[in-house]
Short mmCIF file of C-alpha atoms in Angstrom, two decimals:
data_model
loop_
_atom_site.label_atom_id
_atom_site.label_comp_id
_atom_site.label_asym_id
_atom_site.label_seq_id
_atom_site.Cartn_x
_atom_site.Cartn_y
_atom_site.Cartn_z
CA MET M 136 64.91 47.93 118.51
CA ILE M 137 61.40 47.36 117.28
CA ALA M 138 60.30 50.67 118.86
CA PHE M 139 63.24 52.27 117.07
CA TRP M 140 62.06 50.84 113.70
CA ILE M 141 58.40 51.91 114.38
CA ALA M 142 59.58 55.49 115.19
CA ALA M 143 61.87 55.61 112.16
CA GLY M 144 59.10 54.51 109.92
CA LEU M 145 56.58 57.18 111.27
CA ILE M 146 59.25 59.80 110.84
CA SER M 147 60.00 58.69 107.27
CA ALA M 148 56.35 58.74 106.42
CA ALA M 149 55.79 62.25 107.79
CA ALA M 150 58.82 63.49 105.94
CA ALA M 151 57.56 61.98 102.72
CA GLY M 152 54.17 63.59 103.34
CA LEU M 153 55.60 67.02 103.81
CA VAL M 154 57.69 66.72 100.56
CA LEU M 155 54.57 65.64 98.55
CA HIS M 156 52.44 68.31 100.17
CA ALA M 157 54.93 71.02 99.22
CA ALA M 158 55.20 69.64 95.62
CA ALA M 159 51.39 69.72 95.28
CA GLN M 160 51.34 73.30 96.52
CA ALA M 161 54.01 74.29 94.06
CA ALA M 162 52.17 72.55 91.21
CA ARG M 163 48.99 74.71 92.10
CA ASN M 164 50.72 77.98 92.57
CA VAL M 165 53.05 78.04 89.63
CA GLY M 166 51.92 79.97 86.58
CA SER M 167 52.97 80.26 82.92
CA GLN M 168 55.55 82.99 83.66
CA ASP M 169 59.10 81.74 83.30
CA PRO M 170 60.82 82.13 86.74
CA THR M 171 64.03 82.80 85.07
CA LEU M 172 63.00 86.23 84.10
CA ASP M 173 62.82 87.31 87.65
CA LEU M 174 66.10 85.71 88.40
CA TYR M 175 67.94 87.77 85.66
CA ARG M 176 66.15 91.04 86.73
CA ARG M 177 67.40 90.47 90.22
CA GLN M 178 70.88 89.72 88.87
CA LEU M 179 70.88 93.10 86.94
CA GLY M 180 69.91 94.92 90.27
CA GLU M 181 72.59 93.16 92.10
CA ILE M 182 75.31 94.03 89.60
CA ASP M 183 74.32 97.65 89.81
CA ASP M 184 74.31 97.56 93.64
CA LEU M 185 77.78 95.93 93.73
CA ALA M 186 79.16 98.70 91.36
CA ASP M 187 77.60 101.51 93.39
CA ARG M 188 79.32 100.12 96.52
CA GLY M 189 82.63 100.11 94.80
CA LEU M 190 83.02 96.31 95.00
CA ILE M 191 83.49 95.86 91.19
CA ALA M 192 85.15 98.07 88.58
CA GLU M 193 83.10 100.03 86.05
CA GLY M 194 84.55 97.88 83.19
CA GLU M 195 83.52 94.66 84.90
CA ARG M 196 80.10 96.13 85.61
CA LYS M 197 79.45 96.90 81.96
CA GLY M 198 80.48 93.36 80.86
CA ALA M 199 78.42 91.68 83.55
CA HIS M 200 75.42 93.98 82.90
CA ALA M 201 75.52 93.20 79.17
CA GLU M 202 75.72 89.47 79.72
CA ALA M 203 72.82 89.32 82.24
CA ALA M 204 70.73 91.61 79.91
CA ARG M 205 71.50 89.23 76.97
CA ARG M 206 70.27 86.32 78.99
CA LEU M 207 67.12 88.13 80.08
CA LEU M 208 66.23 89.00 76.39
CA HIS M 209 66.81 85.39 75.37
CA ALA M 210 64.65 84.15 78.18
CA ALA M 211 61.95 86.70 77.35
CA ASP M 212 61.97 85.72 73.62
CA ALA M 213 61.67 81.92 74.56
CA THR M 214 58.22 80.31 74.51
CA ALA M 215 57.06 79.91 78.10
CA ARG M 216 56.44 76.32 79.09
CA PRO M 217 54.23 76.17 82.06
CA TRP M 218 55.32 73.49 84.63
CA THR M 219 52.86 70.68 84.85
CA ALA M 220 52.58 67.55 87.06
CA ASP M 221 51.25 64.15 86.04
CA THR M 222 48.56 63.63 88.75
CA GLY M 223 48.11 60.02 87.70
CA LEU M 224 51.37 59.02 89.26
CA ARG M 225 50.62 60.44 92.71
CA LYS M 226 48.77 57.30 93.95
CA PRO M 227 51.55 54.88 92.84
CA VAL M 228 54.18 57.08 94.39
CA LEU M 229 52.23 57.15 97.72
CA ALA M 230 51.95 53.44 97.59
CA VAL M 231 55.47 52.82 97.04
CA ALA M 232 56.52 55.30 99.80
CA ALA M 233 54.14 53.38 102.26
CA VAL M 234 55.09 49.94 101.30
CA THR M 235 58.99 50.36 101.13
CA PRO M 236 59.37 50.90 105.04
CA LEU M 237 57.20 47.87 105.59
CA ILE M 238 59.34 45.73 103.15
CA ALA M 239 62.51 46.88 104.84
CA LEU M 240 60.98 45.96 108.22
CA GLY M 241 60.02 42.52 107.04
CA LEU M 242 63.39 41.88 105.64
CA TYR M 243 64.91 42.85 108.84
CA PHE M 244 62.87 40.48 110.82
CA TRP M 245 63.65 37.76 108.25
CA VAL M 246 67.55 38.12 107.90
CA GLY M 247 68.28 40.25 110.88
CA SER M 248 68.61 39.60 114.67
CA PRO M 249 66.16 42.11 116.37
CA GLY M 250 66.61 40.31 119.72
CA PHE M 251 70.41 40.42 119.64
CA ALA M 252 71.83 42.83 122.08
CA ASP M 253 73.87 45.94 120.88
CA GLN M 254 77.59 45.42 120.70
CA THR M 255 79.29 48.68 121.79
CA PHE M 256 82.65 49.41 120.44
CA LYS M 257 83.98 49.40 124.05
CA SER M 258 82.91 45.87 124.48
CA ARG M 259 84.29 44.80 121.15
CA LEU M 260 87.54 46.48 121.98
CA ALA M 261 87.78 44.66 125.31
CA ALA M 262 87.16 41.35 123.48
CA TRP M 263 89.91 42.12 120.99
CA ARG M 264 92.35 42.88 123.83
CA ALA M 265 91.70 39.53 125.29
CA THR M 266 92.04 37.72 122.05
CA ASP M 267 95.12 36.25 120.62
CA PRO M 268 96.60 39.08 118.54
CA ALA M 269 97.54 36.59 115.72
CA ALA M 270 93.77 36.13 115.38
CA LEU M 271 92.93 39.74 114.93
CA SER M 272 92.69 41.59 111.59
CA ALA M 273 94.88 44.61 110.95
CA PRO M 274 92.07 47.12 111.72
CA GLU M 275 91.20 45.30 114.93
CA MET M 276 94.95 45.44 115.79
CA ALA M 277 95.16 49.01 115.04
CA ALA M 278 92.22 49.64 117.40
CA VAL M 279 93.96 47.76 120.24
CA LEU M 280 97.24 49.60 119.62
CA GLN M 281 95.34 52.90 119.67
CA THR M 282 94.16 52.25 123.23
CA MET M 283 97.75 51.27 124.21
CA THR M 284 99.10 54.59 122.88
CA VAL M 285 96.42 56.42 125.00
CA GLU M 286 97.70 54.42 128.15
CA ARG M 287 101.27 55.18 127.23
CA PRO M 288 101.36 58.48 125.39
CA LYS M 289 105.10 59.14 125.93
CA ASP M 290 106.28 56.01 124.22
CA PRO M 291 107.24 56.41 120.55
CA GLU M 292 107.49 52.70 120.00
CA GLY M 293 103.83 52.38 120.69
CA PHE M 294 103.07 54.76 117.90
CA ARG M 295 105.40 53.03 115.62
CA TYR M 296 103.62 49.82 116.00
CA LEU M 297 100.27 51.70 115.66
CA ALA M 298 101.53 53.11 112.22
CA MET M 299 102.40 49.71 111.04
CA ALA M 300 98.95 48.29 111.89
CA HIS M 301 97.47 51.27 110.09
CA ALA M 302 99.66 50.72 107.07
CA ALA M 303 98.57 47.00 107.07
CA SER M 304 94.98 48.25 107.16
CA ASP M 305 95.54 50.19 104.00
CA ASN M 306 95.23 53.48 105.93
CA PRO M 307 98.42 55.48 105.15
CA SER M 308 97.00 58.78 106.42
CA ALA M 309 96.48 57.38 109.82
CA ALA M 310 99.89 55.71 109.64
CA ALA M 311 101.51 59.13 108.87
CA ARG M 312 99.64 60.75 111.81
CA ALA M 313 100.89 58.10 114.15
CA LEU M 314 104.45 58.43 112.92
CA ARG M 315 104.39 62.17 113.28
CA ARG M 316 103.40 61.63 116.94
CA ALA M 317 106.29 59.26 117.36
CA ILE M 318 108.71 61.68 115.76
CA THR M 319 107.49 64.48 118.13
CA LEU M 320 108.41 62.24 121.05
CA ASP M 321 111.83 61.12 119.44
CA PRO M 322 112.82 63.34 116.62
CA LYS M 323 116.31 61.85 116.19
CA ARG M 324 115.31 58.28 115.18
CA PRO M 325 116.13 57.82 111.52
CA ASP M 326 113.85 54.70 111.37
CA LEU M 327 110.74 56.91 112.30
CA TRP M 328 111.51 59.48 109.66
CA SER M 329 111.99 56.69 107.03
CA LEU M 330 108.76 54.93 107.89
CA LEU M 331 106.96 58.39 107.69
CA GLY M 332 108.38 58.81 104.19
CA GLU M 333 107.12 55.44 103.13
CA ALA M 334 103.66 56.15 104.56
CA LEU M 335 103.63 59.46 102.63
CA VAL M 336 104.63 57.56 99.52
CA ALA M 337 101.74 55.15 99.96
CA GLN M 338 99.45 58.16 100.60
CA GLY M 339 100.56 59.71 97.38
CA GLY M 340 99.78 56.57 95.42
CA GLY M 341 103.42 55.48 95.04
CA GLU M 342 104.82 58.91 94.29
CA VAL M 343 107.70 60.37 96.24
CA THR M 344 105.96 63.58 97.08
CA PRO M 345 107.90 66.66 98.28
CA GLN M 346 106.77 65.84 101.93
CA ALA M 347 108.02 62.32 101.52
CA GLN M 348 111.23 63.56 100.10
CA ARG M 349 111.76 65.91 103.06
CA ALA M 350 111.13 62.91 105.43
CA PHE M 351 113.63 60.72 103.63
CA GLU M 352 116.14 63.46 103.54
CA ARG M 353 115.75 64.02 107.30
CA ALA M 354 116.20 60.31 107.88
CA LEU M 355 119.28 60.23 105.64
CA SER M 356 120.85 63.16 107.72
CA LEU M 357 120.50 61.03 110.87
CA ASP M 358 121.71 57.89 109.11
CA PRO M 359 123.59 58.32 106.01
CA LYS M 360 123.61 54.61 105.32
CA ALA M 361 119.85 54.07 105.69
CA VAL M 362 118.85 51.97 102.77
CA THR M 363 115.04 53.03 102.37
CA PRO M 364 115.59 56.79 102.11
CA ARG M 365 118.53 56.30 99.73
CA PHE M 366 116.37 54.06 97.45
CA HIS M 367 113.37 56.42 97.29
CA LEU M 368 115.36 59.64 97.00
CA ALA M 369 117.11 58.00 93.96
CA ARG M 370 113.80 57.08 92.54
CA ALA M 371 112.68 60.63 93.01
CA ARG M 372 115.65 61.87 90.94
CA ILE M 373 114.68 59.51 88.20
CA ALA M 374 111.16 60.73 88.23
CA ALA M 375 112.35 64.31 88.06
CA GLY M 376 114.29 63.51 84.87
CA ASP M 377 117.65 62.76 86.32
CA LYS M 378 117.80 59.14 85.28
CA ALA M 379 121.62 58.91 85.21
CA GLY M 380 122.02 60.42 88.71
CA GLY M 381 119.23 58.29 90.11
CA VAL M 382 120.62 55.06 88.69
CA ALA M 383 124.13 55.99 89.84
CA ALA M 384 122.68 56.52 93.45
CA TRP M 385 121.09 53.00 93.06
CA ARG M 386 124.38 51.52 91.96
CA ALA M 387 126.11 53.07 94.97
CA LEU M 388 123.50 51.75 97.34
CA GLN M 389 123.81 48.31 95.67
CA ALA M 390 127.67 48.26 96.19
CA ASP M 391 127.12 49.17 100.01
CA LEU M 392 124.74 46.28 100.55
CA PRO M 393 126.16 42.95 101.80
CA MET M 394 126.09 40.19 99.35
CA THR M 395 123.66 38.24 101.52
CA ASP M 396 121.13 41.09 101.81
CA PRO M 397 117.92 40.08 100.13
CA ARG M 398 117.36 43.56 98.85
CA ARG M 399 120.18 43.29 96.36
CA GLY M 400 117.98 41.38 93.91
CA ALA M 401 115.07 43.87 94.07
CA LEU M 402 117.63 46.70 93.64
CA ALA M 403 119.06 45.11 90.53
CA SER M 404 115.64 44.69 89.27
CA ALA M 405 114.80 48.35 89.69
CA ILE M 406 118.03 49.39 88.03
CA SER M 407 117.45 47.23 85.09
CA GLN M 408 113.98 48.58 84.66
CA ALA M 409 115.14 52.14 84.81
CA GLU M 410 117.78 51.42 82.16
CA ASN M 411 115.18 49.80 79.92
CA ALA M 412 117.02 46.50 80.14
CA PRO M 413 115.46 42.97 80.94
CA ALA M 414 114.95 42.65 84.54
CA PRO M 415 116.82 39.73 86.19
CA ALA M 416 114.70 37.13 88.02
CA ALA M 417 114.54 38.61 91.50
CA PRO M 418 111.77 39.62 93.93
CA ALA M 419 110.35 43.15 93.33
CA MET M 420 110.67 45.72 95.86
CA PRO M 421 106.82 45.81 96.51
CA GLN M 422 107.08 42.07 97.46
CA MET M 423 109.91 42.73 99.84
CA ASP M 424 107.88 45.53 101.35
CA ALA M 425 104.94 43.05 101.73
CA ILE M 426 107.21 40.46 103.45
CA ARG M 427 108.60 43.16 105.79
CA GLY M 428 105.24 44.44 106.48
CA MET M 429 104.07 40.93 107.57
CA VAL M 430 107.02 40.72 109.90
CA ALA M 431 106.29 44.12 111.27
CA GLY M 432 102.70 42.99 112.01
CA LEU M 433 104.06 39.99 113.86
CA ALA M 434 106.29 42.28 116.00
CA ALA M 435 103.32 44.38 116.78
CA ARG M 436 101.25 41.52 117.83
CA LEU M 437 103.97 40.37 120.15
CA GLU M 438 104.28 43.76 121.61
CA ALA M 439 100.54 43.42 122.57
CA ASN M 440 100.87 39.85 123.64
CA PRO M 441 104.54 39.10 124.60
CA SER M 442 103.71 35.70 126.19
CA ASP M 443 103.43 34.05 122.81
CA GLY M 444 106.63 31.93 122.77
CA GLU M 445 106.01 30.44 119.29
CA GLY M 446 105.49 34.00 117.96
CA TRP M 447 108.81 34.98 119.17
CA VAL M 448 110.49 31.99 117.54
CA ARG M 449 108.68 33.07 114.12
CA LEU M 450 109.95 36.64 114.65
CA VAL M 451 113.54 35.65 115.34
CA ARG M 452 113.50 33.37 112.33
CA SER M 453 111.94 36.00 110.12
CA TYR M 454 114.63 38.59 110.96
CA ALA M 455 117.19 36.04 110.28
CA VAL M 456 115.79 35.21 106.90
CA LEU M 457 115.68 38.89 105.97
CA GLY M 458 119.27 39.36 107.02
CA ASP M 459 118.32 41.95 109.70
CA THR M 460 120.70 40.88 112.26
CA GLU M 461 120.30 43.88 114.49
CA LYS M 462 116.51 43.29 115.00
CA ARG M 463 117.11 39.55 115.18
CA ASP M 464 119.53 39.85 117.97
CA THR M 465 117.23 42.32 119.83
CA ALA M 466 114.29 40.04 119.58
CA LEU M 467 116.29 36.97 120.56
CA ALA M 468 117.54 38.86 123.70
CA THR M 469 114.11 39.96 124.67
CA ALA M 470 112.59 36.51 124.13
CA ARG M 471 115.41 34.61 126.03
CA LYS M 472 114.99 36.94 128.99
CA ARG M 473 111.31 36.44 129.04
CA PHE M 474 111.24 32.68 128.66
CA ALA M 475 114.51 31.92 130.67
CA ALA M 476 112.71 29.07 132.49
CA ASP M 477 111.68 27.24 129.26
CA PRO M 478 114.67 25.28 127.98
CA ASP M 479 112.87 23.85 124.99
CA LEU M 480 111.86 27.31 123.77
CA LEU M 481 115.25 28.70 124.27
CA GLN M 482 116.60 25.91 122.06
CA ALA M 483 114.09 26.77 119.40
CA LEU M 484 114.97 30.47 119.65
CA ASP M 485 118.69 29.65 119.15
CA ALA M 486 117.97 27.44 116.18
CA ALA M 487 115.76 30.12 114.66
CA ALA M 488 118.59 32.74 115.03
CA LYS M 489 120.88 30.58 113.08
CA THR M 490 118.58 30.45 110.03
CA GLU M 491 120.31 31.38 106.80
CA PRO M 492 119.28 34.71 105.17
CA MET M 493 117.87 34.81 101.76
CA THR M 494 120.28 35.28 98.91
#
């Protein structure tokens, strides 16, 4: 590492010397003639050459020629101001250029760790895979899941979890790429199309872009009762100026949701806001999205580390609270099968599954 810093310092000094030498040569060679005169003369010649080769029309030639000639006359009439250099600043500049690398090297020895071995990404990735997923950050989890998709390239579920990790890392572009890969493997899954639409909405800064709208429409064609596509497509109608149609679609969606579905309150708030009425006290849709994002992150961590019994209990309870009975039952069945020999954990799982949903 020290050898690297010495080499880098020498290269920097050599580069600075070349730049200063070239600047000094330019200062000696430049005269009082304004260099813009030669520029405009060459421009006139180039215009004539393009016209002779038929690349510009005669009318365009005359206009460009007149403009270049006008600039040439203006530059010729202007008072020439020769370029000069303040030679008194050369020594301070050279001193600063020489001292700066030494200061940087001193700071590195003071606050850095020159004797610490390099940590390759491969070694860090191995450490992350051996760590409890609950302790990983979202970008670290995304890196781990990326390697898992390489190991299982035909599994769309792995790409779905990878997309969720990217979304939690505030990287909607990467989430959209992962979801497109998952859709390529299983194009008839409405949940993947819906997640792709949400990723594209996030990528568009919250706007339901045409690409996002097509993804939601595809999800809705596969599952006409899907909530997320119906919500965003109605929002797109309102943004396009069809407020009455969009609000009517939201009201139809609200009527289809069970009374215990926690999304009813968020939907009522959106309807009230669209109608310029006071919004009722209810969680906003972004808050529900954040809650579901955290639950999705927990599911992704359990996919990478399925031996976390307490994590399965939390996941089953979270699905129960959200009112997502299908995912609750799926997670419960998976956990019961894995921990069949642990009666205490089975009891905890059953209790978590009976948690009342939010109203």
